[in-house]
Amino acid sequence: MHKLFAEELEALRARSLDRHLREIRSAQGSEIEIAGRRLINFSSNDYLGLANDPRLRKAATAAIDDFGVGAAASRLITGTQSPHLALERALAQWKRAERALCFSSGYAAALGTIPALVTKNDVVLLDKLCHASLIDGAKLSGAILRVFPHNHVGKLESHLEWARREHSGKRVLIITESVFSMDGDRAPLRELVHLKKRFDALLMLDEAHAVGVIGSNGRGLAVAENLNDEVDVQMGTLSKALGASGGYICGSRTLVEWLMNRARSFIYSTAPPPAIAAAALAAVDFLASPEGEERRLLLWERIRSMQGLLPRAELTEKQSGARSAIFPWIVGDEKAALNLSAALQNEGFFVPAIRYPTVAKGSSRLRITVTAAHKEDQIRSLCQAIKGNSL
Ligand SMILES: Cc1ncc(COP(=O)(O)O)c(C=O)c1O
């Protein structure tokens, strides 16, 4: 067995597709310490700089004092401690939904929710660039899976016609993301809602990279476009702009009660630590406050700076729109992406190379993320370094 995997690892190395862990000897932030060096960090999803915020730290430590560390059991057994319920109430109110349900991660939310909604003989229609958690959830459901080209409303429409013709009477679930994690562009939500209504389908929207970034007080794309009542299942994560950890689903009371009864990653897994729920609650409270909105507007100033300073000739149409905090710098070749990332690291920047299978073969890239914690001059110097290394 050892020999078999050693050979496969060697094959990955030969194609520059092997992965490694790096030890970070500091809290997350706009600067991190790797291998004894402080690097300016353009790799994180901590878009609002909350992962090490005193408000979240204080809430977590206070909850440890009151509730201890571990949750001891599944939420349905003895694991539902007060911070979980307080967080779900606050999340539902903030997202303008009837109810919310939290999971131990965004990945677990997708894996538990999709198979609870659809099963064998139902149909899932998934955007080609959807995150692995959504793909895995869709596969696990056993439903018939069709992928539509990225944001291609026309192709989705023909898939819907096919589904209604060939699988009449079955459930049809459309799954997409508000902001695509490796490309930073947005879904055409209004058109998707129009189609889902026309074909009587369900719509699930993963807001992982939109909450905290898009819409008033960072409520995400569905609320920003006033479509939250039309999106049947709003998924999100507490692990990115909210600076904590965990995933959630927002929607109707019935949806949440159904998931409590059917989502296996919720039912058969120990509840997240109460301190993490308390930290996430502090993040939601912050986001809902005027100060939180100020922080979000500061993030957009930084996004616009990055958009203005990244060497323009290299920007694709998609990138130049600055629709989110994610800027993909497409390199193409796997080795070339690793080399560019290493060259930037030598100059003091941490910007990891994203390769297959996270993105398609030959579309390797640097995934540059901007946060409200970055200073203008950090953004300026990164852009100069990219320019210098891309000549
Ligand atoms: C679009 C998207 N959905 C879901 C997830 C999973 O969320 P979590 O990290 O909380 O498991 C991620 C995280 O990488 C993501 O980018």
Coordinates of C-alpha atoms and ligand atoms in Angstrom, one line a residue:
M1 CA 0.0 0.0 0.0
H2 CA 2.8 2.4 1.0
K3 CA 4.5 1.9 -2.4
L4 CA 1.2 2.5 -4.3
F5 CA 0.6 5.9 -2.7
A6 CA 4.3 6.8 -2.8
E7 CA 4.2 6.3 -6.6
E8 CA 1.0 8.4 -6.9
L9 CA 2.5 11.2 -4.8
E10 CA 5.6 11.1 -7.1
A11 CA 3.3 11.4 -10.1
L12 CA 1.6 14.5 -8.5
R13 CA 5.0 16.1 -7.8
A14 CA 6.1 15.5 -11.4
R15 CA 3.1 17.5 -12.6
S16 CA 3.6 20.3 -10.0
L17 CA 0.3 19.3 -8.4
D18 CA 1.5 18.2 -5.0
R19 CA 0.3 20.1 -1.9
H20 CA 2.0 20.8 1.4
L21 CA 1.1 22.4 4.8
R22 CA 2.9 25.5 5.9
E23 CA 3.2 26.3 9.6
I24 CA 1.9 29.8 10.5
R25 CA 3.2 31.0 13.8
S26 CA 0.9 33.9 14.3
A27 CA -2.8 34.7 14.4
Q28 CA -4.5 35.3 11.0
G29 CA -4.3 38.9 9.8
S30 CA -2.9 41.1 7.0
E31 CA 0.6 39.9 8.1
I32 CA 1.4 36.4 9.1
E33 CA 4.6 34.7 10.2
I34 CA 5.8 31.7 8.0
A35 CA 9.2 30.1 8.5
G36 CA 10.4 32.9 10.7
R37 CA 9.5 35.6 8.3
R38 CA 6.6 38.2 8.4
L39 CA 4.8 38.1 5.1
I40 CA 2.0 40.4 3.9
N41 CA -0.9 38.0 3.5
F42 CA -3.1 38.1 0.4
S43 CA -4.4 34.6 0.8
S44 CA -7.1 34.7 3.4
N45 CA -10.9 34.9 3.4
D46 CA -10.9 37.0 6.6
Y47 CA -12.3 39.8 4.5
L48 CA -13.1 42.1 7.3
G49 CA -10.2 41.3 9.5
L50 CA -12.3 39.7 12.2
A51 CA -10.4 36.4 12.8
N52 CA -8.3 38.0 15.5
D53 CA -10.7 40.8 16.5
P54 CA -10.8 41.6 20.3
R55 CA -14.7 41.4 20.2
L56 CA -14.6 37.8 18.9
R57 CA -11.8 36.8 21.2
K58 CA -13.6 38.2 24.2
A59 CA -16.9 36.5 23.3
A60 CA -15.1 33.2 22.8
T61 CA -13.3 33.3 26.2
A62 CA -16.4 34.4 28.0
A63 CA -18.3 31.4 26.5
I64 CA -15.4 29.1 27.6
D65 CA -15.8 30.4 31.1
D66 CA -19.6 29.7 31.0
F67 CA -19.9 26.6 28.8
G68 CA -16.5 25.0 28.7
V69 CA -14.7 23.8 25.6
G70 CA -16.4 20.8 24.1
A71 CA -20.1 20.5 23.2
A72 CA -20.1 16.8 24.3
A73 CA -22.8 15.5 21.9
S74 CA -24.8 16.1 18.7
R75 CA -27.1 19.1 18.9
L76 CA -30.1 16.7 19.1
I77 CA -28.7 14.8 22.1
T78 CA -27.2 17.3 24.6
G79 CA -25.1 19.6 22.4
T80 CA -27.4 22.5 22.0
Q81 CA -26.0 25.1 24.3
S82 CA -27.4 28.6 24.5
P83 CA -24.7 30.2 22.2
H84 CA -25.9 28.0 19.3
L85 CA -29.5 29.2 19.7
A86 CA -28.5 32.8 20.2
L87 CA -26.3 32.6 17.0
E88 CA -29.1 31.1 15.0
R89 CA -31.6 33.8 16.1
A90 CA -29.2 36.5 15.2
L91 CA -28.3 35.0 11.9
A92 CA -31.9 34.6 10.8
Q93 CA -32.6 38.2 11.8
W94 CA -29.5 39.5 10.0
K95 CA -30.2 37.5 6.8
R96 CA -33.9 38.4 7.0
A97 CA -35.0 34.7 7.0
E98 CA -37.4 32.9 9.2
R99 CA -34.9 30.5 10.7
A100 CA -31.2 29.5 10.5
L101 CA -29.4 26.3 11.3
C102 CA -25.7 26.0 12.0
F103 CA -23.3 23.2 11.0
S104 CA -19.7 22.5 12.0
S105 CA -18.5 23.9 8.7
G106 CA -19.8 25.2 5.4
Y107 CA -18.6 21.9 3.9
A108 CA -20.8 20.0 6.4
A109 CA -23.7 22.3 5.6
A110 CA -23.6 21.4 1.9
L111 CA -23.0 17.7 2.5
G112 CA -26.0 17.5 4.9
T113 CA -28.4 19.8 3.2
I114 CA -28.3 18.7 -0.5
P115 CA -29.1 15.0 0.2
A116 CA -31.9 16.2 2.6
L117 CA -33.5 18.1 -0.3
V118 CA -33.2 15.7 -3.2
T119 CA -32.7 12.0 -3.7
K120 CA -32.5 9.3 -6.4
N121 CA -34.6 10.3 -9.5
D122 CA -34.7 14.0 -8.6
V123 CA -32.5 16.4 -10.6
V124 CA -29.7 18.7 -9.5
L125 CA -28.5 21.4 -11.9
L126 CA -25.1 22.8 -10.8
D127 CA -23.0 25.7 -12.1
K128 CA -19.7 24.3 -13.5
L129 CA -17.6 26.5 -11.1
C130 CA -19.4 25.5 -7.9
H131 CA -17.3 24.7 -4.8
A132 CA -16.3 21.1 -4.0
S133 CA -18.7 21.0 -1.1
L134 CA -21.7 21.6 -3.4
I135 CA -20.4 19.0 -5.9
D136 CA -19.9 16.5 -3.2
G137 CA -23.3 17.1 -1.6
A138 CA -25.0 16.8 -5.0
K139 CA -23.2 13.5 -5.7
L140 CA -24.0 12.1 -2.2
S141 CA -27.7 12.8 -2.7
G142 CA -27.8 10.2 -5.5
A143 CA -29.9 12.7 -7.6
I144 CA -29.3 12.9 -11.4
L145 CA -26.6 15.6 -11.8
R146 CA -26.3 18.0 -14.7
V147 CA -23.7 20.7 -14.8
F148 CA -24.3 23.9 -16.7
P149 CA -21.5 26.1 -18.1
H150 CA -20.6 28.8 -15.7
N151 CA -23.3 31.5 -15.3
H152 CA -24.9 30.3 -18.6
V153 CA -28.6 31.1 -18.2
G154 CA -29.5 29.8 -21.6
K155 CA -28.0 26.4 -21.0
L156 CA -29.6 26.2 -17.6
E157 CA -32.9 26.9 -19.2
S158 CA -32.5 24.0 -21.7
H159 CA -31.5 21.7 -18.7
L160 CA -34.7 22.8 -16.9
E161 CA -36.8 22.0 -20.0
W162 CA -35.1 18.6 -20.2
A163 CA -35.6 18.0 -16.5
R164 CA -39.3 18.9 -16.7
R165 CA -39.8 16.8 -19.8
E166 CA -37.8 13.7 -18.8
H167 CA -38.3 13.7 -15.1
S168 CA -41.8 15.2 -14.7
G169 CA -43.1 15.3 -11.1
K170 CA -39.5 15.1 -9.7
R171 CA -37.8 17.8 -7.6
V172 CA -35.4 20.0 -9.5
L173 CA -32.7 21.8 -7.5
I174 CA -30.6 24.6 -9.0
I175 CA -27.3 25.2 -7.1
T176 CA -25.0 28.1 -7.5
E177 CA -22.8 30.6 -5.6
S178 CA -23.3 34.3 -5.1
V179 CA -19.5 35.0 -5.5
F180 CA -17.4 32.2 -7.1
S181 CA -14.6 31.3 -4.8
M182 CA -11.7 31.1 -7.4
D183 CA -12.9 33.6 -9.9
G184 CA -14.5 36.3 -7.8
D185 CA -17.4 37.0 -10.2
R186 CA -21.1 36.8 -9.3
A187 CA -24.1 34.7 -10.3
P188 CA -26.9 36.4 -12.3
L189 CA -29.3 35.9 -9.4
R190 CA -32.3 37.7 -10.8
E191 CA -32.3 35.6 -14.0
L192 CA -31.9 32.4 -12.0
V193 CA -34.8 33.3 -9.8
H194 CA -36.9 34.0 -12.9
L195 CA -36.0 30.5 -14.3
K196 CA -36.6 28.7 -11.0
K197 CA -40.1 30.2 -10.7
R198 CA -40.9 29.4 -14.4
F199 CA -39.9 25.8 -14.0
D200 CA -41.1 25.4 -10.4
A201 CA -37.6 24.4 -9.3
L202 CA -35.8 25.0 -5.9
L203 CA -32.8 27.4 -5.7
M204 CA -29.9 26.9 -3.4
L205 CA -27.4 29.8 -3.2
D206 CA -24.0 29.5 -1.5
E207 CA -23.2 32.9 -0.1
A208 CA -19.8 31.9 1.4
H209 CA -17.8 34.8 -0.3
A210 CA -20.7 37.3 -0.4
V211 CA -21.7 37.6 3.3
G212 CA -19.8 40.4 5.0
V213 CA -18.8 41.8 1.5
I214 CA -22.0 42.4 -0.5
G215 CA -25.2 44.2 0.5
S216 CA -26.1 46.5 3.4
N217 CA -24.4 45.3 6.5
G218 CA -22.9 42.4 4.5
R219 CA -26.1 40.5 4.3
G220 CA -25.1 38.9 1.0
L221 CA -26.3 38.9 -2.6
A222 CA -29.8 37.6 -2.0
V223 CA -30.7 40.4 0.4
A224 CA -28.8 43.0 -1.7
E225 CA -31.0 42.1 -4.7
N226 CA -34.1 41.9 -2.6
L227 CA -34.5 38.3 -3.6
N228 CA -34.1 36.6 -0.2
D229 CA -37.7 35.4 -0.2
E230 CA -37.2 33.8 -3.6
V231 CA -34.0 31.9 -2.8
D232 CA -35.2 28.7 -1.1
V233 CA -32.0 27.7 0.6
Q234 CA -29.4 30.3 1.5
M235 CA -26.1 28.7 2.6
G236 CA -23.1 30.4 4.1
T237 CA -20.1 30.0 6.2
L238 CA -19.1 31.6 9.5
S239 CA -15.4 30.9 8.6
K240 CA -14.7 33.6 6.1
A241 CA -15.8 37.3 6.5
L242 CA -17.3 36.4 9.9
G243 CA -13.9 35.4 11.2
A244 CA -15.0 32.3 13.2
S245 CA -15.9 28.8 12.0
G246 CA -18.9 26.8 11.0
G247 CA -21.5 26.8 8.2
Y248 CA -25.2 27.7 8.2
I249 CA -28.4 27.4 6.2
C250 CA -31.0 30.2 6.3
G251 CA -34.6 29.8 5.0
S252 CA -38.1 29.0 6.0
R253 CA -39.1 27.5 9.4
T254 CA -40.1 24.3 7.6
L255 CA -36.8 24.0 5.8
V256 CA -34.9 24.3 9.0
E257 CA -37.1 21.8 10.8
W258 CA -36.7 19.4 7.9
L259 CA -32.9 19.7 8.0
M260 CA -32.8 19.1 11.7
N261 CA -34.6 15.8 11.0
R262 CA -32.7 14.8 7.8
A263 CA -29.3 16.5 7.4
R264 CA -27.0 13.7 8.4
S265 CA -23.9 16.0 9.0
F266 CA -26.1 17.9 11.5
I267 CA -27.6 14.9 13.2
Y268 CA -24.6 12.6 13.4
S269 CA -21.9 15.0 14.4
T270 CA -20.9 16.6 17.7
A271 CA -22.1 20.3 17.9
P272 CA -19.4 22.9 17.2
P273 CA -17.7 24.3 20.4
P274 CA -20.0 26.8 22.1
A275 CA -17.2 29.3 22.2
I276 CA -17.0 29.3 18.4
A277 CA -20.8 30.0 18.2
A278 CA -20.3 32.9 20.7
A279 CA -17.5 34.3 18.5
A280 CA -19.6 34.0 15.4
L281 CA -22.5 35.8 17.2
A282 CA -20.2 38.6 18.1
A283 CA -19.2 38.8 14.4
V284 CA -22.9 39.0 13.3
D285 CA -23.6 41.7 15.9
F286 CA -20.6 43.6 14.7
L287 CA -21.7 43.3 11.0
A288 CA -25.2 44.4 11.8
S289 CA -23.9 47.6 13.5
P290 CA -22.9 50.9 11.9
E291 CA -19.3 50.2 12.7
G292 CA -19.6 46.9 10.9
E293 CA -21.0 48.7 7.8
E294 CA -18.1 51.1 8.0
R295 CA -15.6 48.2 8.0
R296 CA -17.4 46.7 4.9
L297 CA -17.1 50.1 3.1
L298 CA -13.4 50.2 4.0
L299 CA -13.1 46.8 2.4
W300 CA -14.6 48.2 -0.8
E301 CA -12.1 51.0 -0.8
R302 CA -9.4 48.4 -0.7
I303 CA -11.0 46.4 -3.4
R304 CA -11.2 49.4 -5.7
S305 CA -7.5 50.2 -4.9
M306 CA -6.5 46.7 -6.0
Q307 CA -8.6 47.0 -9.1
G308 CA -6.9 50.2 -10.0
L309 CA -3.4 49.1 -9.2
L310 CA -3.2 45.6 -10.6
P311 CA -1.4 45.8 -14.0
R312 CA -4.4 46.3 -16.3
A313 CA -3.2 44.6 -19.5
E314 CA -3.3 41.3 -17.7
L315 CA -6.8 41.7 -16.3
T316 CA -9.5 39.7 -18.0
E317 CA -12.9 41.4 -18.4
K318 CA -14.2 39.3 -15.5
Q319 CA -11.4 40.5 -13.2
S320 CA -11.7 44.2 -14.0
G321 CA -15.2 44.4 -12.7
A322 CA -14.1 44.1 -9.0
R323 CA -17.3 42.4 -8.1
S324 CA -15.9 40.9 -4.9
A325 CA -12.7 40.8 -2.7
I326 CA -11.3 38.0 -4.9
F327 CA -8.9 38.7 -7.8
P328 CA -7.7 35.7 -9.8
W329 CA -4.4 36.3 -11.5
I330 CA -4.4 33.7 -14.2
V331 CA -1.0 32.2 -15.0
G332 CA -2.1 29.0 -16.8
D333 CA 0.8 26.5 -16.3
E334 CA 1.0 24.8 -12.9
K335 CA 4.8 25.2 -12.5
A336 CA 4.7 28.8 -13.6
A337 CA 2.0 29.6 -11.0
L338 CA 4.1 28.0 -8.3
N339 CA 7.2 29.9 -9.4
L340 CA 5.3 33.2 -9.4
S341 CA 4.0 32.5 -5.9
A342 CA 7.5 31.6 -4.7
A343 CA 9.0 34.8 -6.3
L344 CA 6.4 36.9 -4.5
Q345 CA 7.1 35.1 -1.2
N346 CA 10.8 36.1 -1.6
E347 CA 9.7 39.7 -1.8
G348 CA 7.6 39.4 1.3
F349 CA 4.1 38.5 0.1
F350 CA 2.0 35.4 0.7
V351 CA -0.2 34.7 -2.3
P352 CA -0.7 30.9 -2.9
A353 CA -0.9 29.3 -6.3
I354 CA -4.3 27.6 -7.0
R355 CA -4.0 24.6 -9.2
Y356 CA -6.0 21.6 -10.5
P357 CA -8.2 20.1 -9.2
T358 CA -9.4 23.2 -7.4
V359 CA -9.4 24.9 -10.8
A360 CA -9.4 23.4 -14.3
K361 CA -6.1 22.0 -15.7
G362 CA -4.0 24.8 -17.4
S363 CA -5.9 27.6 -15.6
S364 CA -3.6 27.8 -12.5
R365 CA -3.7 31.2 -10.9
L366 CA -2.8 33.3 -7.9
R367 CA -5.9 33.9 -5.9
I368 CA -5.4 37.3 -4.5
T369 CA -7.8 38.3 -1.7
V370 CA -8.1 41.8 -0.3
T371 CA -9.2 42.5 3.2
A372 CA -10.3 45.6 5.1
A373 CA -7.2 45.0 7.3
H374 CA -4.8 45.7 4.4
K375 CA -3.1 49.1 4.1
E376 CA -3.0 51.0 0.8
D377 CA 0.7 50.7 0.6
Q378 CA 0.6 46.9 1.1
I379 CA -1.7 46.7 -1.9
R380 CA 0.5 49.1 -3.9
S381 CA 3.7 47.1 -3.2
L382 CA 2.0 43.7 -4.0
C383 CA 0.9 45.1 -7.4
Q384 CA 4.4 46.5 -8.1
A385 CA 5.9 43.1 -7.3
I386 CA 3.4 41.3 -9.6
K387 CA 4.2 43.7 -12.3
G388 CA 8.0 43.2 -11.8
N389 CA 7.6 39.4 -11.9
S390 CA 5.3 39.2 -14.9
L391 CA 7.5 41.1 -17.4
Ligands
LIG1 C1 -17.9 28.7 -2.0 C2 -17.6 27.9 -0.8 N1 -18.6 27.2 -0.2 C3 -18.3 26.5 0.9 C4 -17.1 26.4 1.5 C5 -16.9 25.6 2.7 O1 -17.0 26.4 3.9 P1 -16.1 26.0 5.2 O2 -14.7 26.4 4.9 O3 -16.8 26.7 6.3 O4 -16.2 24.5 5.3 C6 -16.1 27.2 1.0 C7 -14.7 27.2 1.6 O5 -13.7 27.0 1.1 C8 -16.3 27.9 -0.2 O6 -15.3 28.6 -0.8

